[in-house]
XYZ file of C-alpha atoms in Angstrom:
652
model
C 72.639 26.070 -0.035
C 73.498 28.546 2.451
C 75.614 27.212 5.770
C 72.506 28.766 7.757
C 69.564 27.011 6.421
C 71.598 23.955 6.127
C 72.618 24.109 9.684
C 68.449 25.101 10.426
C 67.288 21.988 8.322
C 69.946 19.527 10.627
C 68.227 21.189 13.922
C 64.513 20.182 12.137
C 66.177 16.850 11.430
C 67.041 16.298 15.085
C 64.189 17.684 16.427
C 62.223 15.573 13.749
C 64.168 12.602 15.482
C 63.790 13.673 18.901
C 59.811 13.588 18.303
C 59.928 10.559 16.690
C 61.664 8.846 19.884
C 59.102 10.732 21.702
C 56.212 9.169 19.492
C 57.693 6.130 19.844
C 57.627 5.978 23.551
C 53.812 7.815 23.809
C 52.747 4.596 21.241
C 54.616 2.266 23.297
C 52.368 2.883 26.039
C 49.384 3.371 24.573
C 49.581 -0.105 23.329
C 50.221 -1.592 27.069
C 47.488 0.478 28.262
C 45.377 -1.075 25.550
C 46.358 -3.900 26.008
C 45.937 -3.433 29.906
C 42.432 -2.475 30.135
C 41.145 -4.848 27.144
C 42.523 -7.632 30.170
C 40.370 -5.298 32.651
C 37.788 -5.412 30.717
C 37.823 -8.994 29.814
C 38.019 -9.915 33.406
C 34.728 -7.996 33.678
C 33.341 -9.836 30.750
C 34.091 -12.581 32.766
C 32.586 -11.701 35.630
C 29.316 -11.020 33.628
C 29.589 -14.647 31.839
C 29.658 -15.972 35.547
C 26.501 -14.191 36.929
C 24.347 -14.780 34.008
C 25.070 -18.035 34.001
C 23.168 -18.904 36.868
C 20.069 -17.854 35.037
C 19.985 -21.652 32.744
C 20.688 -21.390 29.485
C 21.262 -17.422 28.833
C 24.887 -17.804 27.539
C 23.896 -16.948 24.370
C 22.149 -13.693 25.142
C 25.193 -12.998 27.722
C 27.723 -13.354 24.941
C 26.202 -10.938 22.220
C 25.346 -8.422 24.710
C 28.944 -8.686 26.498
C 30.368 -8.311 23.076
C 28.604 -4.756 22.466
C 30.145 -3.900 25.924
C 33.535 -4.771 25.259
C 33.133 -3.035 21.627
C 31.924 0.691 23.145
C 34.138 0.450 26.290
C 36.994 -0.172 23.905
C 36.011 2.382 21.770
C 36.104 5.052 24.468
C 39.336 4.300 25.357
C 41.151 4.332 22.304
C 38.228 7.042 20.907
C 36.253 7.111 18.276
C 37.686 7.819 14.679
C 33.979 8.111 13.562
C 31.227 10.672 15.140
C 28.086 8.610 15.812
C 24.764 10.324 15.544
C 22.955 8.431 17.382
C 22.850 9.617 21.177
C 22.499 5.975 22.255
C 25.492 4.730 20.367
C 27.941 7.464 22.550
C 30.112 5.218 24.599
C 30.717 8.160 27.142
C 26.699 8.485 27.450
C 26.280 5.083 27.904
C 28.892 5.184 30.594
C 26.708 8.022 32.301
C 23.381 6.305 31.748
C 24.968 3.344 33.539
C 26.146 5.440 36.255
C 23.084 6.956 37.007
C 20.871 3.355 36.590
C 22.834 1.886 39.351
C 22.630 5.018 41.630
C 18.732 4.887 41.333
C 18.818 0.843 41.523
C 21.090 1.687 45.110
C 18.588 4.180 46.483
C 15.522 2.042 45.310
C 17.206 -0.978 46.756
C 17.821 0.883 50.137
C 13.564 2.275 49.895
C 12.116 -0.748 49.224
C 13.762 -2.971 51.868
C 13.156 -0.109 54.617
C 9.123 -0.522 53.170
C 8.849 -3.992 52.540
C 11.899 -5.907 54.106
C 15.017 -7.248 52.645
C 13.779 -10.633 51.485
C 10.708 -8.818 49.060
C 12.820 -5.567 48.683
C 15.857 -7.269 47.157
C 14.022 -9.442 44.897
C 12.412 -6.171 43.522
C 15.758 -4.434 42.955
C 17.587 -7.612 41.586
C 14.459 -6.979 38.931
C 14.845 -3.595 38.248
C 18.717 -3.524 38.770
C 18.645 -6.044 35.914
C 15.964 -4.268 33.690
C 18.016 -1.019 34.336
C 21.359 -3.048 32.557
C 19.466 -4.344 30.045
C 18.549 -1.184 28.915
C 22.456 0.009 28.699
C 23.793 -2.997 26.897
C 20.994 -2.763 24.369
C 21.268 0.772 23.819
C 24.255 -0.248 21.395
C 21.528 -0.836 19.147
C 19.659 2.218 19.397
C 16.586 2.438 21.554
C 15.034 -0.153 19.892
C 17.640 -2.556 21.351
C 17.142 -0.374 24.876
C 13.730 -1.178 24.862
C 13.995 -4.702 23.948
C 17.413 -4.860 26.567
C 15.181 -3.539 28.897
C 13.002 -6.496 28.383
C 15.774 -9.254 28.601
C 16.857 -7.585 31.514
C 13.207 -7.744 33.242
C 13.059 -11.272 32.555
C 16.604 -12.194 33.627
C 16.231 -10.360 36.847
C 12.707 -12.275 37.591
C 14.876 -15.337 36.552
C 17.507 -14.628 39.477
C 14.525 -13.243 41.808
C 13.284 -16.754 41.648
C 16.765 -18.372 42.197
C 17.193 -16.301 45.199
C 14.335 -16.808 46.584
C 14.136 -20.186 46.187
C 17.421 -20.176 47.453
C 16.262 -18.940 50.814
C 13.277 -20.876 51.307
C 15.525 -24.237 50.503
C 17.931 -23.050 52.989
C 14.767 -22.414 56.064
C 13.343 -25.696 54.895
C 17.087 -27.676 55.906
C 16.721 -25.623 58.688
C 13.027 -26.652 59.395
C 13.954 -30.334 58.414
C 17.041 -30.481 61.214
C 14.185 -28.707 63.551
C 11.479 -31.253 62.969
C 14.076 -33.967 62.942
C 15.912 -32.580 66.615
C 12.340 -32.132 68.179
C 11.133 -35.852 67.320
C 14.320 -37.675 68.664
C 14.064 -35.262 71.260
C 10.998 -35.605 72.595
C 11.677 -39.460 71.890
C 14.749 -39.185 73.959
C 12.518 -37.667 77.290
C 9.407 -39.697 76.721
C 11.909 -42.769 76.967
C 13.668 -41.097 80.008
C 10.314 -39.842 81.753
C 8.744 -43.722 80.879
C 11.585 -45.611 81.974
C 11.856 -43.854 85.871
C 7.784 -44.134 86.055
C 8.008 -47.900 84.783
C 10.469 -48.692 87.410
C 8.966 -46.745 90.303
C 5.242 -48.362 89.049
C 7.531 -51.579 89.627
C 8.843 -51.192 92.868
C 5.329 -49.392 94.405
C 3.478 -52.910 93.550
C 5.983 -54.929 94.938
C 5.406 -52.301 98.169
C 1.695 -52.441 97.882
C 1.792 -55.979 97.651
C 3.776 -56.250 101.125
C 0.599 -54.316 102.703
C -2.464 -55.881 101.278
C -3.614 -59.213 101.829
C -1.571 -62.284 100.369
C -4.324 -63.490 98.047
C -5.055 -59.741 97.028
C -5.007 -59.028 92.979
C -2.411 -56.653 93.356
C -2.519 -56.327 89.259
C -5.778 -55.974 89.480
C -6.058 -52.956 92.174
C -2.527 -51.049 90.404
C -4.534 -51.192 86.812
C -8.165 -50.128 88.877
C -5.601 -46.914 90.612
C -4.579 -46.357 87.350
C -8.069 -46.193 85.664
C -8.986 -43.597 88.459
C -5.770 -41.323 87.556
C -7.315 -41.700 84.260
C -10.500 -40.509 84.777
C -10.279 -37.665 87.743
C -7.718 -34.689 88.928
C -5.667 -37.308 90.673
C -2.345 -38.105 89.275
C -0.829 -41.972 89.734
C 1.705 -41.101 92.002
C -0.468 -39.472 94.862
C -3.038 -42.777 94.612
C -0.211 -45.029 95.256
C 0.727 -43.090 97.831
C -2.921 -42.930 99.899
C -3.207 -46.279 99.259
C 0.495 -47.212 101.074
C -1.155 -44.842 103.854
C -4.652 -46.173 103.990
C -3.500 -50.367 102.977
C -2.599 -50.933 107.433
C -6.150 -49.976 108.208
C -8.138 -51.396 104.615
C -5.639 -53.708 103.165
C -8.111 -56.641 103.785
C -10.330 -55.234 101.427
C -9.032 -53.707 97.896
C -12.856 -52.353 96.993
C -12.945 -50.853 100.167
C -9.759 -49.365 99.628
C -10.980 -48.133 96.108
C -13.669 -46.479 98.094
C -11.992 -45.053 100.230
C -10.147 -43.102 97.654
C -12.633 -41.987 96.199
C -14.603 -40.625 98.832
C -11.088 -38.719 100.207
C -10.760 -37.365 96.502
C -14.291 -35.907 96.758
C -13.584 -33.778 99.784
C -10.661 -32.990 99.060
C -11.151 -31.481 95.796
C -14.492 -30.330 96.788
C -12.864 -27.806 99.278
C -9.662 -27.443 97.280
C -7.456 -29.136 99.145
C -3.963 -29.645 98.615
C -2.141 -33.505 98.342
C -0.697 -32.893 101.594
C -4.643 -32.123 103.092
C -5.618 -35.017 101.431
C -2.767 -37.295 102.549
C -3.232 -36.087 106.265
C -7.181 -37.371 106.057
C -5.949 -40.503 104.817
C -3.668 -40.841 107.995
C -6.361 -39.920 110.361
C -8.875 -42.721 108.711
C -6.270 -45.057 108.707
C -5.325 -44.425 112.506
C -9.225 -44.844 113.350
C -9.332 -48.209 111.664
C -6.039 -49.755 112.749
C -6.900 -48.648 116.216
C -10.988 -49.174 115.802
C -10.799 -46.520 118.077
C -12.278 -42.880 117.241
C -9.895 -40.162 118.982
C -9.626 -36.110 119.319
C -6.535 -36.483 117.428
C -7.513 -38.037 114.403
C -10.879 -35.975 114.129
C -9.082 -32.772 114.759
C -6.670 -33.730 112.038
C -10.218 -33.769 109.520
C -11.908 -31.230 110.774
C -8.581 -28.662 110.077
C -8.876 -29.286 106.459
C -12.179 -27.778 106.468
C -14.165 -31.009 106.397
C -16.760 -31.001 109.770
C -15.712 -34.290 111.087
C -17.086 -33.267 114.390
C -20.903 -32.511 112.778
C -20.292 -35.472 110.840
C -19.652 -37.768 114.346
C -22.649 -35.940 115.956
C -25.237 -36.474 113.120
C -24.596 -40.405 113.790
C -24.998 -40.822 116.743
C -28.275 -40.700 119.399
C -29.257 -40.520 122.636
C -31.423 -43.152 124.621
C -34.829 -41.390 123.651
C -33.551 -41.391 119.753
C -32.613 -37.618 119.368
C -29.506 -36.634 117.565
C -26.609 -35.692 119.910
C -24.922 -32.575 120.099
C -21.530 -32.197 118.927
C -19.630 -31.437 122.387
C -22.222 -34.712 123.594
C -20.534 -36.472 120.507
C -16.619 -35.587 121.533
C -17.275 -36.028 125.094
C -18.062 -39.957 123.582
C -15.017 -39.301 121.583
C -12.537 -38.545 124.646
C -14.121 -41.265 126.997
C -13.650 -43.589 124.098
C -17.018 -44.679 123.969
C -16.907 -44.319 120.056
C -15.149 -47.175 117.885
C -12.851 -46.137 115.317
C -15.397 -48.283 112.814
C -18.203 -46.202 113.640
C -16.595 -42.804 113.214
C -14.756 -43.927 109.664
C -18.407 -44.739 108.349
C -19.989 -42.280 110.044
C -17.377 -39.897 108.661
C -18.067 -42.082 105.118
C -21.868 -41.480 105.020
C -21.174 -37.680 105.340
C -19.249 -36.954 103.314
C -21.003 -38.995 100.463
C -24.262 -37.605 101.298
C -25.044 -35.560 98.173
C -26.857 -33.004 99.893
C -23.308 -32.117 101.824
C -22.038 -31.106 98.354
C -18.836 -33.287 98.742
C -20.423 -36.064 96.226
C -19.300 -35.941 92.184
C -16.557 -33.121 93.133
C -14.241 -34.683 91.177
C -16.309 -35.458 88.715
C -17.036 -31.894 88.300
C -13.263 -31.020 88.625
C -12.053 -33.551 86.049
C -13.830 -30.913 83.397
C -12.225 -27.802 85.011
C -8.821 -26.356 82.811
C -7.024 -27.307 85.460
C -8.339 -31.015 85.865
C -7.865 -31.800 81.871
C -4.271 -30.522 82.541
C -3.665 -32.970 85.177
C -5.717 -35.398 83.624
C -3.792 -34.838 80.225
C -0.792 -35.015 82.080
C -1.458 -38.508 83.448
C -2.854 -39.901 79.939
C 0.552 -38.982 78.748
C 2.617 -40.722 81.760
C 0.624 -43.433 81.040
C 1.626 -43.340 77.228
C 5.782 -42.928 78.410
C 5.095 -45.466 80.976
C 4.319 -48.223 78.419
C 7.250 -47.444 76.291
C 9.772 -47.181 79.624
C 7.675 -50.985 80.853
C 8.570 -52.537 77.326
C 12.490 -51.073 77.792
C 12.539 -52.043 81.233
C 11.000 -55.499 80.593
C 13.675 -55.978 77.448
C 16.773 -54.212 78.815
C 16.674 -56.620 82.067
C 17.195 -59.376 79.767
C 20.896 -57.494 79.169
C 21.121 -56.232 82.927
C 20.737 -60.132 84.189
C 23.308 -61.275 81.410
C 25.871 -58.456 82.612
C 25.232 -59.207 86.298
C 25.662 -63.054 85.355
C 29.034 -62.055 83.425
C 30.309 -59.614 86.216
C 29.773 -62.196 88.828
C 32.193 -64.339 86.736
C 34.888 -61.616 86.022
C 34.787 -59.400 88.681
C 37.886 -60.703 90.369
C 40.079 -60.133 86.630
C 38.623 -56.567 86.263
C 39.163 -55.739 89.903
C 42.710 -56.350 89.175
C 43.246 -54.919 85.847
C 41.337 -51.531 86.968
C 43.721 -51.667 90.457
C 46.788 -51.712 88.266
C 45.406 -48.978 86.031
C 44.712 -46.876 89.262
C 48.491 -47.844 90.374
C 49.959 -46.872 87.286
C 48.258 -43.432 87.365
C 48.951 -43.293 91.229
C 52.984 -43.546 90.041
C 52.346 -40.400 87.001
C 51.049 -38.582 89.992
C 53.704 -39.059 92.450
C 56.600 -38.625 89.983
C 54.993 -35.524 88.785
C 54.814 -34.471 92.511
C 58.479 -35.579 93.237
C 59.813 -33.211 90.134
C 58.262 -30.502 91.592
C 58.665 -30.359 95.358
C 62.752 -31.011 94.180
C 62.599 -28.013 92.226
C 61.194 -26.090 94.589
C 63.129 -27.349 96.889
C 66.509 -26.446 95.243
C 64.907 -23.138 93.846
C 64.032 -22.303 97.449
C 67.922 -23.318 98.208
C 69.455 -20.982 95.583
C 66.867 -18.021 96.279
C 68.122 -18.179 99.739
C 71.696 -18.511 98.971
C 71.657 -15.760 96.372
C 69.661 -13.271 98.465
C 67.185 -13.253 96.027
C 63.912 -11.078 97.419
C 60.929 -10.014 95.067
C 60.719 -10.432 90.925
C 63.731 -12.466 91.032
C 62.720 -14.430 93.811
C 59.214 -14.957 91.817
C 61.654 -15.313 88.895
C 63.629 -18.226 89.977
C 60.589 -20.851 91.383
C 58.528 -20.083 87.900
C 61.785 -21.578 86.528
C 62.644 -24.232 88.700
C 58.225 -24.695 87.944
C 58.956 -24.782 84.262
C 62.087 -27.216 84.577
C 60.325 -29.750 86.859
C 57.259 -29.817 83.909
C 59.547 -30.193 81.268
C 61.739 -33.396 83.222
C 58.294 -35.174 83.902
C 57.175 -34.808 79.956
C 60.263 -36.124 79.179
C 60.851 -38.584 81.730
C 60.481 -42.076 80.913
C 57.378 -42.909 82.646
C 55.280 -39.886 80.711
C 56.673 -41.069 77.332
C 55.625 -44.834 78.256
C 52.405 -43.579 78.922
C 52.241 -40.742 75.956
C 53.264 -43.959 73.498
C 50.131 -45.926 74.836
C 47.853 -42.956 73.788
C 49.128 -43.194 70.580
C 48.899 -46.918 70.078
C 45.176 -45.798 71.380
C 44.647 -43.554 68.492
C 46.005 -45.180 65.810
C 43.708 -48.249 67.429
C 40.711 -45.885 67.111
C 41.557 -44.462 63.520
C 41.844 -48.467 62.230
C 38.238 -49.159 64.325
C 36.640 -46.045 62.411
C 37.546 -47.696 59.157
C 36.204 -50.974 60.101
C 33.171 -51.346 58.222
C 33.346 -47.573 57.285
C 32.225 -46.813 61.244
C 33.585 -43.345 60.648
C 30.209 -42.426 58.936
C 28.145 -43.219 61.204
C 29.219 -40.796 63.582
C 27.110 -37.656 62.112
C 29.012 -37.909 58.605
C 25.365 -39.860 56.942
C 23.265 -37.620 58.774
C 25.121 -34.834 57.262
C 24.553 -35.610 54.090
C 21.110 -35.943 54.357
C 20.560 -32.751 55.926
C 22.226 -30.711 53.432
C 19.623 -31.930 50.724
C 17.195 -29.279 49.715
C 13.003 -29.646 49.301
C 13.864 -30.755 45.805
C 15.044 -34.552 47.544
C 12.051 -34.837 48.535
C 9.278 -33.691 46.524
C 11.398 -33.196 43.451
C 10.510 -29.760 42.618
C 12.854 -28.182 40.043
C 13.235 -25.060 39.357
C 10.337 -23.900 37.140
C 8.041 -26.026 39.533
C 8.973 -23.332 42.148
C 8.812 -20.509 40.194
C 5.368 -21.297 38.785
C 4.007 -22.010 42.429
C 5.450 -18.872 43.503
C 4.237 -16.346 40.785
C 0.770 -18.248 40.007
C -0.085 -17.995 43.444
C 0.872 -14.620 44.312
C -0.807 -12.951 40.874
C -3.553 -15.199 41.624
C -4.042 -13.297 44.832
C -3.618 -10.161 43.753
C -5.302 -9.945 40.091
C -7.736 -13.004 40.077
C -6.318 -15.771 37.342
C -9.011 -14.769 34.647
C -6.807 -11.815 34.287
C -3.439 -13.000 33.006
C -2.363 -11.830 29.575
C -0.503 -14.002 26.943
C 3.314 -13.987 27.659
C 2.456 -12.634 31.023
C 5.867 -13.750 33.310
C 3.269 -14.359 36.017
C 0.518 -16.280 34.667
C -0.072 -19.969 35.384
C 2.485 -22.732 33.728
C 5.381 -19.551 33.570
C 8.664 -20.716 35.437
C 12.547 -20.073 34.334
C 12.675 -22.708 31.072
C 10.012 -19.577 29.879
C 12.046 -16.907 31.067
C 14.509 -18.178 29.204
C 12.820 -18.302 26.210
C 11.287 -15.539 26.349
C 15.132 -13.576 26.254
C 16.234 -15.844 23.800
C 13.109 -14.773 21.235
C 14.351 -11.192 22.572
C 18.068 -11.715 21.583
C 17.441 -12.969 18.099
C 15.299 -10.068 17.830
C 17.858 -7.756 18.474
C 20.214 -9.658 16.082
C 17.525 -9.560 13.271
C 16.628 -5.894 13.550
C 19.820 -4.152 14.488
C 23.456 -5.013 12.890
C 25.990 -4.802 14.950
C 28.958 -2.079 14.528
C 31.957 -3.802 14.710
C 34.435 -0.818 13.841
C 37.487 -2.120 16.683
C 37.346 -5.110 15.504
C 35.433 -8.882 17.040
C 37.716 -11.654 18.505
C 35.508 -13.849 16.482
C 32.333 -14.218 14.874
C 30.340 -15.842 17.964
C 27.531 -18.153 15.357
C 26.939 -18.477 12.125
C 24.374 -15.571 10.314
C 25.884 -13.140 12.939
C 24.602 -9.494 11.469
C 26.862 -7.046 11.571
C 27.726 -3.422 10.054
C 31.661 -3.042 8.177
C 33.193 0.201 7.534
C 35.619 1.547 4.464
C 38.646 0.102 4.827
C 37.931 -3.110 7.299
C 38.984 -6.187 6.302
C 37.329 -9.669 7.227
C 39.246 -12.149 7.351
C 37.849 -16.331 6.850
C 38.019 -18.840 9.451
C 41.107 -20.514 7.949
C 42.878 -17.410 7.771
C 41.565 -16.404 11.615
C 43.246 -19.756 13.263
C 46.506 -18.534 11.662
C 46.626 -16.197 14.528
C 47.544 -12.193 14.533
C 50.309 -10.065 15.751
C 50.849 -6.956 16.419
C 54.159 -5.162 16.281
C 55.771 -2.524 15.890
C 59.058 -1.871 15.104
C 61.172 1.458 14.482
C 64.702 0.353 13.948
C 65.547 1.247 10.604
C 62.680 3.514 9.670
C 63.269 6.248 7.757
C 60.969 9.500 7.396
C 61.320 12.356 4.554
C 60.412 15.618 6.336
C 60.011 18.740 3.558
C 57.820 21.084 5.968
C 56.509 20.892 9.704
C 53.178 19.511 8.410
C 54.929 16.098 7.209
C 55.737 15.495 11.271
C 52.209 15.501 12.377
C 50.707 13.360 8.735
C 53.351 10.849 10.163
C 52.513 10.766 13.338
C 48.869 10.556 12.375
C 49.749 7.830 10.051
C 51.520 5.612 12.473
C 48.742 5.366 14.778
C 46.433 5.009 11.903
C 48.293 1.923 11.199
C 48.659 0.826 14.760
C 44.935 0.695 15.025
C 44.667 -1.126 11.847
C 46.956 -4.207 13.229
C 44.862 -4.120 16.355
C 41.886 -4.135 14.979
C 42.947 -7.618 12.988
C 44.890 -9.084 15.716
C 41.931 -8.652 17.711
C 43.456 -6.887 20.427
């Protein structure tokens, strides 16, 4: 052989070697970035085992289908050795189909919660989102499998439409429950507050009425016959113990009297819309008439300005020697001579202004069924109602009141003096804190002065001395005496919370309890909801007579049905359509699992699986016969060739 073609055949043979380093390398990471994105990819297996979960029950469905992801995605990466015909089967279409599913899922999604809101438009799109990726995991089986993916799908997404929305509801309902909870113990709470003060003032205003009426008066009697009339007419409690502590002086002798006289002030007072202020101010002018028994200017004037005619009232009763009816200056010129007793002019005024032809008569009668006398009447039922339950806290709690005043009388004189050496002991904090400070400054004030110091540093030096003094008193031994007997005081409080379990009592129960859903209490599950919620709402729309067999809607059709129905769908898949397993399965996921070999796979047993698979590869040592430039590329080709192979059976 010739020195030049044996000198050409050592440059092929290093150049042979050079590209086999090269291979070497370019295989090296191919497998990491196999084995890289099989982890990606398992991670979004994962992911997908996770959400479908939720559903009850769909593993199996879940697992099949994420297999046939795993299988196509892996396929594009490494790329096919085979050319499929089927458009479905094309990983990189599938990719696209997926693409474009969730980009009209996203713009549905963003339509149908502008239209309908994002409770009913997200429940639609979790649907169709759902129906859309059933339809690209089953086309790995052709369309048949699309169609019938698109049909798990459907029924999976109703499945989480119902989880979510019961979801929600169970959420507003905890919400609804603390609500209706808050607003009882609430209105509890002011009812007790609101009966308590009016069961105490109700107390002290008989003991006050009592002073003014007669000694062998039924006080009980008249507060209960006052409290009747609040019942019954505009007036309101309050103001009828107050007339009656204005008119008692004049008509205390006589508690029917007194009852009259209310009423008859009521009736014009109401009857010309007076205000409690009128009405209080004719009470004073009666009263003044009958304490004095004499009839004045003053007190009639006081009447007649709140648009009652006193004066007409006074003339009407009275006469003149031949029997004719006086005129009303005749009847005041009486008046100011004091010719008129204040007895005649109170039931003169009486007669008047019950005369039912004056139209003051049955006026509060006839406001009691105005709006605004139910209100006030309304008002007063319900003070009555908050009264009773203040009267029975009152009556109770006084029992506890008397016992502490009893115990207080007998230890005063030790609390006095434990309380005056508390307030000593904080007394000396204070001043020591003070003394700190004012040396501080003091000295600060010293050195600034000595040093010349004018502005920032000035400012400087007394926010030091400031920060010194604070620091002396936190560590000075009175502050750590007292910062010891706070925590003697916590660690005294952290034993009492145990005691017993105290600690839950203090919102940790109630917690609890609140967190619980509907389901604690009526013990819905989860098809319970979902039938409720889809009967009723197809039974709205299309009438029940018009529900077809297997309909997702129809009476009786929850989740446990939903689930079914994608199992049935599943197996369907499995029966009609093998599965392609040409990169190889981890493992075979149940027994009678269909699937679709190739020349030159190899299946291995169960025994023979739980051996466990390699894959290596190894180049030290290898040598390659090269007799044209055609032998490079048949053994690169071959390498990979077998690279795939051990892959494929270690499952990688």
């Amino acid at each position: 052989m010739k020195a030049a073609e044996i000198q050409e055949l050592e440059e092929r043979q290093k150049s042979l070697v050079k590209g086999q380093r090269e291979l070497q390398t370019s295989l090296e990471g191919t497998t990491k970035a196999l084995i890289k994105n099989q982890k990606a990819y398992q991670d979004l297996a994962d992911e997908i085992d996770r959400v479908l979960t939720k559903i009850n029950n769909l593993k199996g469905a879940q697992g099949k289908m994420q297999n046939r992801v795993v299988e196509e995605d892996s396929r594009e990466i490494i790329g096919s050795q085979q050319e499929n015909d089927s458009f479905w089967k094309t990983p990189w279409k599938v990719g696209l189909l997926n693409m474009a599913g969730k980009s009209v899922a996203n713009l549905g999604e963003a339509y149908l919660n502008s239209w309908l809101g994002p409770t009913t438009g997200n429940q639609i799109s979790t649907v169709l989102g759902s129906v859309v990726s059933g339809v690209v995991m089953g086309s790995v089986g052709g369309l048949p499998g699309a169609v019938i993916g698109g049909l798990v799908g459907g029924v999976a997404g109703i499945a989480n439409a119902a989880v979510q929305t019961f979801t929600n509801q169970d959420e507003a309902y905890k919400a609804a429950a603390q609500e209706f909870y808050s607003d009882a113990m609430e209105k509890q709470k002011q009812s007790l507050q609101n009966g308590t003060a009016i069961a105490a003032r109700r107390e002290t205003d008989q003991i006050s009425i009592s002073r003014l009426l007669r000694e062998d008066a039924d006080v009980q009697g008249y507060m209960e016959s006052i409290q009747q009339e609040a019942n019954a007419t505009p007036f309101q409690y309050e103001e009828l113990v107050s007339l009656s502590k204005t008119l008692a002086p004049g008509f205390g002798d006589d508690t029917d009297r007194m009852l009259k006289m209310l009423q008859v002030i009521g009736d014009a007072g109401f009857a010309v819309e007076m205000d409690e202020n009128g009405r209080k101010a004719i009470a004073t002018a009666l009263n003044q008439m009958e304490v004095t028994d004499k009839a004045t200017l003053e007190s009639l004037k006081q009447i007649q300005g709140q648009g009652i005619d006193a004066y007409g009232a006074l003339a009407a009763s009275l006469r003149d020697e031949q029997g004719n009816e006086l005129s009303v200056e005749e009847a005041l010129e009486l008046v100011s001579k004091g010719e008129i007793s204040g007895e005649d002019a109170v039931e003169a005024l009486i007669r008047y202004l019950t005369d039912p032809d004056k139209g003051y008569a049955g006026a509060m009668e006839e406001q009691s069924r105005t709006y605004a006398g139910l209100t006030s009447t309304v008002e007063g039922l319900w003070n009555n109602i908050d009264a009773a339950m203040g009267a029975g806290y009152t009556e109770k709690r006084k029992e506890g009141l008397t016992a502490e005043v009893d115990w207080l009388g007998e230890n005063s004189e030790g609390m006095e003096k434990i309380y005056s050496q508390i307030g000593q002991y904080q007394a000396e904090l204070e001043n020591e804190k003070q003394r700190l400070y004012l040396e501080a400054m003091e000295t600060a004030a010293a050195e600034a002065e000595a040093q010349e110091l004018t502005g920032a540093a000035a400012g400087e030096a007394l926010a030091k001395a400031e920060m010194e003094a604070r620091a002396k008193y936190l560590t000075s031994d009175g502050y750590r005496e007292f910062e010891d007997s706070q925590l003697r005081i916590v660690r005294t409080a952290q034993e009492s919370a145990l005691i017993g379990d105290a600690w839950q009592s203090l919102g940790y129960r109630m917690g609890l309890e609140f967190e619980k859903g509907m389901n604690s209490v009526i013990g819905w599950g989860l098809q319970s909801f979902a039938d409720r919620t889809h009967r009723e709402a197809r039974r709205e729309v299309y009438g029940e007579e018009n529900f077809l067999p297997g309909d997702p809607y129809a009476p009786g059709f929850g989740a446990p049905q939903a689930v079914g129905i994608a199992n049935q769908a599943v197996h369907l898949i499995e029966e009609e359509t093998a599965l392609p397993n040409a990169w190889g399965l981890d493992r075979v996921p149940y027994d009678g699992y269909r699937a679709i070999l190739h020349e030159g796979e190899q299946v291995l047993t169960a025994r023979e699986a739980r051996k466990g698979r390699n894959v290596a590869v190894n180049f030290a040592g290898a040598n390659f016969s090269v007799r044209e430039e055609a032998d490079i590329d048949r053994i690169a080709q071959e390498i990979v060739a077998q690279i795939s192979r051990a892959a494929m059976l270690a499952g990688v």
